[in-house]
Amino acid sequence: MTALQEMVTEFGCTVLNYTGNKIKVSYFYSEEMYSKYLKGVDCMQGMGIREINDKVDFSKLPSGVLVVVQNDGRESARYKYVSIFKATIEYKDTTRLKNQQKASLTVQIRKQKYGKDFNLLLTSGESINFNNLKRIKAFLDEKYGRYKITDWELYYE
């Protein structure tokens, strides 16, 4: 994980302004504070400069964290994932030779608020974007076979 990736997880809103060969980073306590900042209120939490090669995997952002991407001060993208479904599934682990032992993991399905993507986040650390929910279901079916949902939560926005 890059230093920049770690930093964007610590604040409610981060602005990454790619300019020249640097990234100018502005941090805000929340998305609401960023909105106030845009209206002229001095409420920036902090700022810094990072190297252009300091990468961020937007699909691994924590739910509810907003990242605004700018190029020379002009907004080009926003990333904010909101949870829509979280479940624990049980499946037979076919990688273990003995008796295909039962295993479990937590899956979280998130919607990109400012885009069309859905994101599947697994407790194993995998984070994969899909363009619809059917593709997520097909991926889970292929990877985990006949699995059983043992606990689940549905989130409303």
Coordinates of C-alpha atoms in Angstrom, one line a residue, residues 3-135:
A3 CA 1.6 6.3 1.5
L4 CA -1.0 8.2 -0.6
Q5 CA -3.3 5.2 -0.4
E6 CA -3.0 5.2 3.4
M7 CA -3.6 8.9 3.6
V8 CA -6.9 8.9 1.6
T9 CA -8.3 6.3 4.0
E10 CA -7.7 8.6 7.0
F11 CA -9.9 11.5 5.9
G12 CA -13.5 11.8 4.8
C13 CA -12.6 13.6 1.6
T14 CA -9.3 14.0 -0.3
V15 CA -8.7 16.0 -3.4
L16 CA -5.9 14.8 -5.7
N17 CA -4.8 17.5 -8.1
Y18 CA -2.4 16.1 -10.8
T19 CA -0.4 19.0 -12.0
G20 CA 3.0 18.9 -13.7
N21 CA 4.9 16.0 -12.3
K22 CA 3.4 16.2 -8.8
I23 CA 0.1 15.5 -7.0
K24 CA -1.1 18.3 -4.8
V25 CA -3.2 16.7 -2.1
S26 CA -5.9 18.5 0.0
Y27 CA -7.5 16.8 2.9
F28 CA -10.9 17.5 4.5
Y29 CA -12.7 16.1 7.5
S30 CA -15.8 15.3 5.5
E31 CA -17.5 15.8 2.1
E32 CA -19.6 18.5 3.7
M33 CA -16.4 20.4 4.7
Y34 CA -15.2 20.2 1.1
S35 CA -18.5 21.7 -0.1
K36 CA -18.0 24.5 2.4
Y37 CA -14.4 25.0 1.2
L38 CA -15.7 25.4 -2.4
K39 CA -18.0 28.2 -1.1
G40 CA -15.0 30.0 0.4
V41 CA -14.8 28.7 4.0
D42 CA -11.3 28.0 5.2
C43 CA -11.8 24.4 6.5
M44 CA -9.1 22.4 4.9
Q45 CA -7.7 19.8 7.3
G46 CA -4.3 19.6 5.6
M47 CA -2.4 19.5 2.4
G48 CA 0.7 18.0 0.9
I49 CA 2.6 17.2 -2.3
R50 CA 3.2 13.6 -3.5
E51 CA 5.2 12.2 -6.4
I52 CA 3.3 11.5 -9.5
N53 CA 4.1 7.8 -9.3
D54 CA 2.4 7.5 -5.8
K55 CA -0.7 5.4 -6.9
V56 CA -4.1 5.0 -5.5
D57 CA -6.4 2.0 -6.1
F58 CA -9.8 3.7 -5.9
S59 CA -11.6 0.3 -5.6
K60 CA -10.0 -0.2 -2.2
L61 CA -11.3 3.1 -0.7
P62 CA -13.2 2.5 2.5
S63 CA -17.0 2.9 2.2
G64 CA -18.1 6.5 2.5
V65 CA -14.7 8.1 1.7
L66 CA -14.8 10.6 -1.2
V67 CA -11.8 11.2 -3.4
V68 CA -12.0 14.0 -6.0
V69 CA -9.5 13.7 -8.9
Q70 CA -8.4 16.9 -10.6
N71 CA -6.1 17.6 -13.5
D72 CA -4.5 21.1 -13.2
G73 CA -7.4 22.2 -10.9
R74 CA -10.2 20.9 -13.1
E75 CA -12.3 18.0 -11.7
S76 CA -12.1 14.9 -13.8
A77 CA -13.5 12.2 -11.5
R78 CA -15.0 11.4 -8.2
Y79 CA -14.9 8.1 -6.3
K80 CA -17.1 7.2 -3.3
Y81 CA -18.2 3.7 -2.6
V82 CA -21.4 3.1 -0.5
S83 CA -22.2 -0.3 0.9
I84 CA -25.4 -1.9 -0.4
F85 CA -25.0 -5.4 0.8
K86 CA -22.7 -7.3 3.2
A87 CA -22.8 -11.1 3.9
T88 CA -20.9 -14.0 5.3
I89 CA -20.8 -17.0 3.1
E90 CA -19.9 -20.6 3.8
Y91 CA -18.4 -22.7 1.0
K92 CA -16.4 -25.9 0.5
D93 CA -12.7 -25.0 0.2
T94 CA -11.5 -27.2 -2.7
T95 CA -7.9 -26.1 -2.3
R96 CA -7.6 -28.2 0.8
L97 CA -7.1 -31.9 0.0
K98 CA -8.8 -33.3 3.1
N99 CA -12.6 -33.6 2.8
Q100 CA -13.1 -30.2 1.1
Q101 CA -13.4 -28.5 4.5
K102 CA -15.9 -25.7 5.1
A103 CA -14.6 -22.2 5.0
S104 CA -16.2 -18.8 5.3
L105 CA -15.6 -15.3 4.3
T106 CA -17.3 -11.9 4.3
V107 CA -18.3 -10.3 1.0
Q108 CA -19.3 -6.7 0.7
I109 CA -21.0 -5.2 -2.4
R110 CA -20.7 -1.5 -2.9
K111 CA -21.9 1.0 -5.5
Q112 CA -19.7 3.7 -6.9
K113 CA -21.9 6.8 -6.1
Y114 CA -20.4 8.9 -8.9
G115 CA -20.2 6.1 -11.5
K116 CA -21.9 3.0 -12.7
D117 CA -19.6 0.4 -11.3
F118 CA -20.2 -2.0 -8.5
N119 CA -17.4 -3.2 -6.3
L120 CA -16.9 -6.6 -4.6
L121 CA -14.8 -6.4 -1.5
L122 CA -13.7 -9.7 0.1
T123 CA -12.2 -10.2 3.5
S124 CA -9.2 -11.8 1.7
G125 CA -8.3 -8.3 0.6
E126 CA -9.5 -8.7 -3.0
S127 CA -11.4 -5.7 -4.4
I128 CA -12.9 -6.1 -7.9
N129 CA -15.1 -3.8 -9.9
F130 CA -18.0 -5.1 -12.0
N131 CA -20.4 -3.3 -14.3
N132 CA -23.5 -5.0 -12.9
L133 CA -24.7 -7.2 -10.0
K134 CA -25.2 -10.3 -12.3
R135 CA -21.5 -10.4 -13.0

